[in-house]
PDB file of C-alpha atoms in Angstrom:
ATOM      1  CA  UNK A  18      24.439  -2.546  -8.455  1.00 94.00           C
ATOM      2  CA  UNK A  19      22.081  -5.491  -8.855  1.00 97.00           C
ATOM      3  CA  UNK A  20      18.728  -4.449 -10.345  1.00 98.00           C
ATOM      4  CA  UNK A  21      15.688  -6.074  -8.746  1.00 98.00           C
ATOM      5  CA  UNK A  22      12.372  -6.103 -10.576  1.00 98.00           C
ATOM      6  CA  UNK A  23      10.022  -6.624  -7.625  1.00 98.00           C
ATOM      7  CA  UNK A  24       6.754  -8.445  -8.198  1.00 98.00           C
ATOM      8  CA  UNK A  25       3.990  -9.788  -6.020  1.00 97.00           C
ATOM      9  CA  UNK A  26       2.688 -12.926  -7.628  1.00 94.00           C
ATOM     10  CA  UNK A  27       2.868 -12.144 -11.344  1.00 95.00           C
ATOM     11  CA  UNK A  28       2.067  -8.454 -10.869  1.00 96.00           C
ATOM     12  CA  UNK A  29       4.892  -6.015 -11.477  1.00 97.00           C
ATOM     13  CA  UNK A  30       5.507  -3.548  -8.618  1.00 98.00           C
ATOM     14  CA  UNK A  31       8.743  -1.530  -8.877  1.00 98.00           C
ATOM     15  CA  UNK A  32      12.470  -1.539  -9.611  1.00 98.00           C
ATOM     16  CA  UNK A  33      15.074  -1.299  -6.862  1.00 98.00           C
ATOM     17  CA  UNK A  34      18.880  -1.308  -6.896  1.00 97.00           C
ATOM     18  CA  UNK A  35      21.184  -2.847  -4.282  1.00 97.00           C
ATOM     19  CA  UNK A  36      24.871  -3.815  -4.137  1.00 97.00           C
ATOM     20  CA  UNK A  37      25.519  -7.543  -4.361  1.00 96.00           C
ATOM     21  CA  UNK A  38      27.181  -7.318  -0.948  1.00 97.00           C
ATOM     22  CA  UNK A  39      23.893  -6.282   0.697  1.00 97.00           C
ATOM     23  CA  UNK A  40      22.765  -8.455   3.588  1.00 98.00           C
ATOM     24  CA  UNK A  41      19.430 -10.008   2.666  1.00 98.00           C
ATOM     25  CA  UNK A  42      18.046  -9.134   6.102  1.00 98.00           C
ATOM     26  CA  UNK A  43      18.520  -5.469   5.212  1.00 98.00           C
ATOM     27  CA  UNK A  44      17.366  -5.862   1.608  1.00 98.00           C
ATOM     28  CA  UNK A  45      14.183  -7.766   2.484  1.00 98.00           C
ATOM     29  CA  UNK A  46      13.162  -5.048   4.942  1.00 98.00           C
ATOM     30  CA  UNK A  47      14.018  -2.351   2.391  1.00 98.00           C
ATOM     31  CA  UNK A  48      11.882  -3.987  -0.307  1.00 98.00           C
ATOM     32  CA  UNK A  49       8.979  -4.476   2.140  1.00 98.00           C
ATOM     33  CA  UNK A  50       9.148  -0.816   3.219  1.00 98.00           C
ATOM     34  CA  UNK A  51       9.014   0.471  -0.337  1.00 98.00           C
ATOM     35  CA  UNK A  52       6.239  -2.003  -1.174  1.00 98.00           C
ATOM     36  CA  UNK A  53       4.150  -0.999   1.851  1.00 98.00           C
ATOM     37  CA  UNK A  54       4.988   2.692   1.368  1.00 98.00           C
ATOM     38  CA  UNK A  55       3.591   2.580  -2.155  1.00 98.00           C
ATOM     39  CA  UNK A  56       0.399   1.026  -0.804  1.00 98.00           C
ATOM     40  CA  UNK A  57       0.136   3.839   1.741  1.00 98.00           C
ATOM     41  CA  UNK A  58       0.441   6.474  -0.988  1.00 98.00           C
ATOM     42  CA  UNK A  59      -2.251   4.669  -2.991  1.00 97.00           C
ATOM     43  CA  UNK A  60      -4.610   4.551   0.000  1.00 98.00           C
ATOM     44  CA  UNK A  61      -4.060   8.251   0.680  1.00 98.00           C
ATOM     45  CA  UNK A  62      -4.676   9.189  -2.939  1.00 98.00           C
ATOM     46  CA  UNK A  63      -7.914   7.227  -2.948  1.00 97.00           C
ATOM     47  CA  UNK A  64      -9.187   8.969   0.197  1.00 97.00           C
ATOM     48  CA  UNK A  65      -7.983  12.393  -0.967  1.00 98.00           C
ATOM     49  CA  UNK A  66     -10.051  12.020  -4.133  1.00 98.00           C
ATOM     50  CA  UNK A  67     -13.067  11.609  -1.856  1.00 98.00           C
ATOM     51  CA  UNK A  68     -11.929  14.543   0.291  1.00 98.00           C
ATOM     52  CA  UNK A  69     -11.768  16.751  -2.808  1.00 98.00           C
ATOM     53  CA  UNK A  70     -15.275  15.690  -3.842  1.00 98.00           C
ATOM     54  CA  UNK A  71     -17.142  15.464  -0.526  1.00 98.00           C
ATOM     55  CA  UNK A  72     -15.146  17.069   2.280  1.00 97.00           C
ATOM     56  CA  UNK A  73     -13.986  15.633   5.577  1.00 97.00           C
ATOM     57  CA  UNK A  74     -14.962  12.345   7.228  1.00 97.00           C
ATOM     58  CA  UNK A  75     -18.101  12.340   9.351  1.00 96.00           C
ATOM     59  CA  UNK A  76     -17.831  11.222  12.993  1.00 95.00           C
ATOM     60  CA  UNK A  77     -18.160   7.429  13.131  1.00 94.00           C
ATOM     61  CA  UNK A  78     -21.527   7.648  14.938  1.00 93.00           C
ATOM     62  CA  UNK A  79     -22.992   9.771  12.103  1.00 95.00           C
ATOM     63  CA  UNK A  80     -21.825   7.783   9.095  1.00 93.00           C
ATOM     64  CA  UNK A  81     -24.531   6.196   6.984  1.00 92.00           C
ATOM     65  CA  UNK A  82     -27.356   8.023   8.774  1.00 91.00           C
ATOM     66  CA  UNK A  83     -29.979  10.167   7.050  1.00 89.00           C
ATOM     67  CA  UNK A  84     -30.367  13.847   7.929  1.00 87.00           C
ATOM     68  CA  UNK A  85     -33.602  12.986   9.781  1.00 92.00           C
ATOM     69  CA  UNK A  86     -31.854  10.307  11.849  1.00 93.00           C
ATOM     70  CA  UNK A  87     -29.029  12.684  12.745  1.00 90.00           C
ATOM     71  CA  UNK A  88     -31.562  15.307  13.830  1.00 91.00           C
ATOM     72  CA  UNK A  89     -33.602  12.780  15.789  1.00 93.00           C
ATOM     73  CA  UNK A  90     -30.515  11.526  17.628  1.00 94.00           C
ATOM     74  CA  UNK A  91     -29.311  15.119  18.144  1.00 93.00           C
ATOM     75  CA  UNK A  92     -25.880  14.319  16.762  1.00 94.00           C
ATOM     76  CA  UNK A  93     -23.470  17.097  15.889  1.00 92.00           C
ATOM     77  CA  UNK A  94     -20.406  17.198  13.654  1.00 92.00           C
ATOM     78  CA  UNK A  95     -18.188  19.391  15.838  1.00 92.00           C
ATOM     79  CA  UNK A  96     -15.071  18.797  13.746  1.00 94.00           C
ATOM     80  CA  UNK A  97     -17.000  19.812  10.655  1.00 92.00           C
ATOM     81  CA  UNK A  98     -17.410  23.294  12.118  1.00 91.00           C
ATOM     82  CA  UNK A  99     -13.654  23.559  12.747  1.00 94.00           C
ATOM     83  CA  UNK A 100     -12.238  21.945   9.631  1.00 96.00           C
ATOM     84  CA  UNK A 101     -13.471  24.282   6.917  1.00 96.00           C
ATOM     85  CA  UNK A 102     -11.575  24.296   3.598  1.00 97.00           C
ATOM     86  CA  UNK A 103      -9.698  27.433   2.533  1.00 97.00           C
ATOM     87  CA  UNK A 104     -11.947  29.773   0.579  1.00 96.00           C
ATOM     88  CA  UNK A 105     -15.096  28.227   1.967  1.00 95.00           C
ATOM     89  CA  UNK A 106     -17.012  25.043   1.241  1.00 96.00           C
ATOM     90  CA  UNK A 107     -19.258  23.949  -1.622  1.00 97.00           C
ATOM     91  CA  UNK A 108     -21.940  21.442  -0.701  1.00 96.00           C
ATOM     92  CA  UNK A 109     -21.715  18.138  -2.538  1.00 97.00           C
ATOM     93  CA  UNK A 110     -23.548  15.318  -0.832  1.00 94.00           C
ATOM     94  CA  UNK A 111     -21.736  12.033  -0.251  1.00 95.00           C
ATOM     95  CA  UNK A 112     -24.305   9.433  -1.261  1.00 93.00           C
ATOM     96  CA  UNK A 113     -22.639   6.682   0.777  1.00 93.00           C
ATOM     97  CA  UNK A 114     -22.674   8.841   3.918  1.00 93.00           C
ATOM     98  CA  UNK A 115     -18.973   8.727   4.846  1.00 95.00           C
ATOM     99  CA  UNK A 116     -18.076  12.398   4.354  1.00 96.00           C
ATOM    100  CA  UNK A 117     -19.884  15.577   5.380  1.00 95.00           C
ATOM    101  CA  UNK A 118     -20.518  17.009   1.906  1.00 95.00           C
ATOM    102  CA  UNK A 119     -18.669  20.286   2.632  1.00 96.00           C
ATOM    103  CA  UNK A 120     -16.289  20.034  -0.306  1.00 97.00           C
ATOM    104  CA  UNK A 121     -13.461  22.455  -1.135  1.00 98.00           C
ATOM    105  CA  UNK A 122     -14.107  25.063  -3.823  1.00 98.00           C
ATOM    106  CA  UNK A 123     -12.874  24.381  -7.361  1.00 97.00           C
ATOM    107  CA  UNK A 124      -9.490  26.072  -6.864  1.00 98.00           C
ATOM    108  CA  UNK A 125      -8.692  24.102  -3.695  1.00 98.00           C
ATOM    109  CA  UNK A 126     -10.099  20.942  -5.219  1.00 98.00           C
ATOM    110  CA  UNK A 127      -7.576  21.252  -8.037  1.00 98.00           C
ATOM    111  CA  UNK A 128      -4.736  21.666  -5.503  1.00 98.00           C
ATOM    112  CA  UNK A 129      -5.642  18.256  -4.080  1.00 98.00           C
ATOM    113  CA  UNK A 130      -6.235  16.618  -7.459  1.00 98.00           C
ATOM    114  CA  UNK A 131      -2.998  17.888  -9.024  1.00 98.00           C
ATOM    115  CA  UNK A 132      -0.925  16.811  -6.021  1.00 98.00           C
ATOM    116  CA  UNK A 133      -2.384  13.336  -5.758  1.00 96.00           C
ATOM    117  CA  UNK A 134      -1.795  12.750  -9.472  1.00 97.00           C
ATOM    118  CA  UNK A 135       1.848  13.769  -9.014  1.00 98.00           C
ATOM    119  CA  UNK A 136       2.176  11.451  -6.012  1.00 98.00           C
ATOM    120  CA  UNK A 137       0.640   8.579  -7.977  1.00 98.00           C
ATOM    121  CA  UNK A 138       3.157   9.139 -10.771  1.00 98.00           C
ATOM    122  CA  UNK A 139       6.100   8.899  -8.351  1.00 97.00           C
ATOM    123  CA  UNK A 140       5.154   5.404  -7.194  1.00 97.00           C
ATOM    124  CA  UNK A 141       3.435   4.230 -10.388  1.00 97.00           C
ATOM    125  CA  UNK A 142       4.109   0.789 -11.844  1.00 95.00           C
ATOM    126  CA  UNK A 143       4.873   2.668 -15.079  1.00 96.00           C
ATOM    127  CA  UNK A 144       8.215   3.546 -13.498  1.00 97.00           C
ATOM    128  CA  UNK A 145       9.219  -0.061 -14.265  1.00 97.00           C
ATOM    129  CA  UNK A 146       8.624   0.494 -17.982  1.00 96.00           C
ATOM    130  CA  UNK A 147      10.602   3.749 -17.782  1.00 97.00           C
ATOM    131  CA  UNK A 148      13.491   1.989 -16.026  1.00 97.00           C
ATOM    132  CA  UNK A 149      13.196   4.220 -12.948  1.00 98.00           C
ATOM    133  CA  UNK A 150      13.983   2.725  -9.560  1.00 98.00           C
ATOM    134  CA  UNK A 151      11.700   3.635  -6.651  1.00 98.00           C
ATOM    135  CA  UNK A 152      13.366   4.429  -3.344  1.00 97.00           C
ATOM    136  CA  UNK A 153      12.012   5.019   0.134  1.00 97.00           C
ATOM    137  CA  UNK A 154      13.051   8.662  -0.269  1.00 98.00           C
ATOM    138  CA  UNK A 155      10.730   8.918  -3.274  1.00 98.00           C
ATOM    139  CA  UNK A 156       7.889   7.358  -1.295  1.00 98.00           C
ATOM    140  CA  UNK A 157       8.483   9.839   1.548  1.00 98.00           C
ATOM    141  CA  UNK A 158       8.531  12.698  -0.964  1.00 98.00           C
ATOM    142  CA  UNK A 159       5.133  11.592  -2.303  1.00 98.00           C
ATOM    143  CA  UNK A 160       3.749  11.438   1.255  1.00 98.00           C
ATOM    144  CA  UNK A 161       5.150  14.906   2.051  1.00 98.00           C
ATOM    145  CA  UNK A 162       3.535  16.347  -1.075  1.00 98.00           C
ATOM    146  CA  UNK A 163       0.172  14.887  -0.099  1.00 98.00           C
ATOM    147  CA  UNK A 164       0.509  16.176   3.462  1.00 98.00           C
ATOM    148  CA  UNK A 165       1.402  19.636   2.189  1.00 98.00           C
ATOM    149  CA  UNK A 166      -1.609  19.802  -0.127  1.00 98.00           C
ATOM    150  CA  UNK A 167      -3.976  18.868   2.702  1.00 98.00           C
ATOM    151  CA  UNK A 168      -2.436  21.580   4.902  1.00 98.00           C
ATOM    152  CA  UNK A 169      -3.003  24.175   2.152  1.00 98.00           C
ATOM    153  CA  UNK A 170      -6.642  23.221   1.662  1.00 98.00           C
ATOM    154  CA  UNK A 171      -7.386  22.493   5.331  1.00 98.00           C
ATOM    155  CA  UNK A 172      -5.163  24.826   7.407  1.00 97.00           C
ATOM    156  CA  UNK A 173      -7.098  23.866  10.549  1.00 95.00           C
ATOM    157  CA  UNK A 174      -6.277  20.224   9.909  1.00 96.00           C
ATOM    158  CA  UNK A 175      -8.534  17.183   9.588  1.00 97.00           C
ATOM    159  CA  UNK A 176     -10.505  15.304  12.251  1.00 97.00           C
ATOM    160  CA  UNK A 177      -8.406  12.714  14.110  1.00 97.00           C
ATOM    161  CA  UNK A 178     -10.721   9.957  12.837  1.00 96.00           C
ATOM    162  CA  UNK A 179     -10.395  10.930   9.161  1.00 97.00           C
ATOM    163  CA  UNK A 180      -8.556   8.084   7.363  1.00 97.00           C
ATOM    164  CA  UNK A 181      -6.228  10.641   5.756  1.00 98.00           C
ATOM    165  CA  UNK A 182      -5.162  12.054   9.110  1.00 98.00           C
ATOM    166  CA  UNK A 183      -4.776   8.568  10.531  1.00 97.00           C
ATOM    167  CA  UNK A 184      -2.525   7.613   7.603  1.00 98.00           C
ATOM    168  CA  UNK A 185      -0.374  10.706   8.146  1.00 97.00           C
ATOM    169  CA  UNK A 186       0.022   9.765  11.816  1.00 97.00           C
ATOM    170  CA  UNK A 187       0.603   6.071  11.006  1.00 96.00           C
ATOM    171  CA  UNK A 188      -2.467   5.179  13.052  1.00 96.00           C
ATOM    172  CA  UNK A 189      -4.488   3.663  10.205  1.00 95.00           C
ATOM    173  CA  UNK A 190      -6.621   0.667  11.121  1.00 91.00           C
ATOM    174  CA  UNK A 191      -6.682  -1.727   8.180  1.00 94.00           C
ATOM    175  CA  UNK A 192      -7.942  -4.763  10.095  1.00 90.00           C
ATOM    176  CA  UNK A 193     -10.648  -6.630   8.224  1.00 88.00           C
ATOM    177  CA  UNK A 194     -10.089  -4.676   5.000  1.00 90.00           C
ATOM    178  CA  UNK A 195      -8.889  -5.722   1.561  1.00 91.00           C
ATOM    179  CA  UNK A 196      -6.181  -3.057   1.853  1.00 93.00           C
ATOM    180  CA  UNK A 197      -4.946  -4.721   5.033  1.00 93.00           C
ATOM    181  CA  UNK A 198      -4.479  -8.028   3.224  1.00 93.00           C
ATOM    182  CA  UNK A 199      -2.105  -6.376   0.758  1.00 95.00           C
ATOM    183  CA  UNK A 200       0.296  -5.123   3.438  1.00 97.00           C
ATOM    184  CA  UNK A 201       3.306  -7.329   4.207  1.00 97.00           C
ATOM    185  CA  UNK A 202       4.838  -7.141   7.668  1.00 96.00           C
ATOM    186  CA  UNK A 203       8.541  -6.344   7.440  1.00 97.00           C
ATOM    187  CA  UNK A 204       9.403  -9.092   9.911  1.00 96.00           C
ATOM    188  CA  UNK A 205       7.459 -11.667   7.869  1.00 97.00           C
ATOM    189  CA  UNK A 206       8.496 -10.622   4.360  1.00 98.00           C
ATOM    190  CA  UNK A 207      10.174 -13.143   2.067  1.00 97.00           C
ATOM    191  CA  UNK A 208      11.972 -12.617  -1.227  1.00 98.00           C
ATOM    192  CA  UNK A 209      12.121 -15.355  -3.855  1.00 98.00           C
ATOM    193  CA  UNK A 210      14.211 -15.604  -7.021  1.00 97.00           C
ATOM    194  CA  UNK A 211      14.637 -18.467  -9.489  1.00 94.00           C
ATOM    195  CA  UNK A 212      12.607 -20.860  -7.327  1.00 91.00           C
ATOM    196  CA  UNK A 213      14.742 -20.111  -4.256  1.00 95.00           C
ATOM    197  CA  UNK A 214      13.922 -18.215  -1.108  1.00 96.00           C
ATOM    198  CA  UNK A 215      16.540 -15.508  -0.572  1.00 97.00           C
ATOM    199  CA  UNK A 216      17.254 -16.320   3.049  1.00 97.00           C
ATOM    200  CA  UNK A 217      17.833 -13.388   5.361  1.00 97.00           C
ATOM    201  CA  UNK A 218      20.965 -14.914   6.863  1.00 97.00           C
ATOM    202  CA  UNK A 219      22.823 -14.627   3.543  1.00 98.00           C
ATOM    203  CA  UNK A 220      23.991 -11.886   1.192  1.00 97.00           C
ATOM    204  CA  UNK A 221      22.480 -11.093  -2.193  1.00 97.00           C
ATOM    205  CA  UNK A 222      25.726 -12.126  -3.893  1.00 97.00           C
ATOM    206  CA  UNK A 223      25.408 -15.624  -2.394  1.00 97.00           C
ATOM    207  CA  UNK A 224      22.559 -16.142  -4.858  1.00 96.00           C
ATOM    208  CA  UNK A 225      23.266 -13.890  -7.844  1.00 95.00           C
ATOM    209  CA  UNK A 226      27.074 -13.954  -7.872  1.00 94.00           C
ATOM    210  CA  UNK A 227      29.518 -11.078  -8.023  1.00 92.00           C
ATOM    211  CA  UNK A 228      28.265  -9.480 -11.253  1.00 91.00           C
ATOM    212  CA  UNK A 229      26.929  -6.059 -10.239  1.00 92.00           C
ATOM    213  CA  UNK A 230      25.107  -5.677 -13.564  1.00 93.00           C
ATOM    214  CA  UNK A 231      22.789  -8.599 -12.858  1.00 95.00           C
ATOM    215  CA  UNK A 232      19.036  -8.044 -13.223  1.00 97.00           C
ATOM    216  CA  UNK A 233      16.653 -10.378 -11.398  1.00 97.00           C
ATOM    217  CA  UNK A 234      12.925 -10.743 -10.862  1.00 98.00           C
ATOM    218  CA  UNK A 235      12.376 -10.903  -7.095  1.00 98.00           C
ATOM    219  CA  UNK A 236       8.972 -11.892  -5.788  1.00 98.00           C
ATOM    220  CA  UNK A 237       7.844 -10.638  -2.401  1.00 98.00           C
ATOM    221  CA  UNK A 238       5.377 -12.475  -0.194  1.00 96.00           C
ATOM    222  CA  UNK A 239       4.458 -12.817   3.447  1.00 95.00           C
ATOM    223  CA  UNK A 240       6.072 -15.709   5.283  1.00 91.00           C
ATOM    224  CA  UNK A 241       3.630 -18.573   5.577  1.00 78.00           C
ATOM    225  CA  UNK A 242       2.843 -20.053   8.972  1.00 56.00           C
ATOM    226  CA  UNK A 243       2.945 -23.602   7.652  1.00 49.00           C
ATOM    227  CA  UNK A 244       5.327 -26.537   7.571  1.00 45.00           C
ATOM    228  CA  UNK A 245       8.166 -26.479   5.056  1.00 47.00           C
ATOM    229  CA  UNK A 246       6.351 -28.625   2.487  1.00 48.00           C
ATOM    230  CA  UNK A 247       3.296 -26.377   2.437  1.00 50.00           C
ATOM    231  CA  UNK A 248       5.435 -23.245   2.444  1.00 49.00           C
ATOM    232  CA  UNK A 249       7.239 -24.526  -0.626  1.00 50.00           C
ATOM    233  CA  UNK A 250       3.999 -25.416  -2.344  1.00 51.00           C
ATOM    234  CA  UNK A 251       2.496 -22.013  -1.628  1.00 49.00           C
ATOM    235  CA  UNK A 252       5.551 -20.083  -2.713  1.00 56.00           C
ATOM    236  CA  UNK A 253       5.317 -17.834  -5.789  1.00 55.00           C
ATOM    237  CA  UNK A 254       7.174 -20.523  -7.702  1.00 47.00           C
ATOM    238  CA  UNK A 255       4.897 -23.459  -6.895  1.00 51.00           C
ATOM    239  CA  UNK A 256       3.601 -23.909 -10.413  1.00 51.00           C
ATOM    240  CA  UNK A 257       5.559 -27.010 -11.297  1.00 51.00           C
ATOM    241  CA  UNK A 258       3.410 -30.134 -11.697  1.00 45.00           C
ATOM    242  CA  UNK A 259       6.249 -32.497 -10.801  1.00 43.00           C
ATOM    243  CA  UNK A 260       6.874 -30.546  -7.615  1.00 44.00           C
ATOM    244  CA  UNK A 261       3.224 -30.761  -6.668  1.00 45.00           C
ATOM    245  CA  UNK A 262       3.120 -34.515  -7.238  1.00 43.00           C
ATOM    246  CA  UNK A 263       6.320 -34.965  -5.266  1.00 42.00           C
ATOM    247  CA  UNK A 264       4.761 -33.449  -2.182  1.00 45.00           C
ATOM    248  CA  UNK A 265       1.221 -34.727  -2.466  1.00 46.00           C
ATOM    249  CA  UNK A 266       1.502 -37.826  -4.619  1.00 43.00           C
ATOM    250  CA  UNK A 267      -1.512 -36.932  -6.689  1.00 42.00           C
ATOM    251  CA  UNK A 268      -1.949 -36.301 -10.383  1.00 42.00           C
ATOM    252  CA  UNK A 269      -4.571 -33.601 -10.272  1.00 45.00           C
ATOM    253  CA  UNK A 270      -4.706 -30.893  -7.676  1.00 44.00           C
ATOM    254  CA  UNK A 271      -6.096 -27.383  -7.575  1.00 46.00           C
ATOM    255  CA  UNK A 272      -3.800 -24.659  -6.275  1.00 45.00           C
ATOM    256  CA  UNK A 273      -4.694 -21.451  -4.541  1.00 47.00           C
ATOM    257  CA  UNK A 274      -3.996 -18.430  -6.755  1.00 45.00           C
ATOM    258  CA  UNK A 275      -1.312 -16.208  -5.285  1.00 46.00           C
TER     259      UNK A 275
END
């Protein structure tokens, strides 16, 4: 099995194994799914930390409003009355006004905290240092653990507009967010190794040879909607001064950080 150390830019992400005979179409999609799946777990963990501290998401038309404004507008959090944490709620105001302040009690809070820490560990970048490969099955296991913890603490479920519920249903809206910029569409994912794009029409062995004990650093990026010259220049490997001068014919040029 060829061992891929997947990076985005210079940032280490995870290890993944694949036979040299693997079609790069299949491998590129596989790497993108694990990459995006890890991001999903991270987003869920971030929101579940807030859930543990401040309860469920307020209706969109109530977020950011003061208590006086809510009363004046006669707004009501109907889902807040349904989605009560097991064992009752403890009030802890959300100062940024996103969540309703009806937090789980300490015991239920620890159920969420312990589970999200375990999920983080499964997809952690520290797995690279430990030599542990991350698979899509591991990502799914982390998601299942998170889903199970939420069901224990909130047996009546979460509001349909809560980001956690939307993530579980794959209905998350990341448009216009920093998190959305990190996601790579499977159809537009590219893998690069040793200054070469690993083209989807080929096999992994076409690039790395027949040695199944090969270890490579593969960089993932989103395919660029530019001409070939610009795509080359904006690739993860475009840090060669001679290459830059070849395309632009200039001695000094500033490059966008990847």
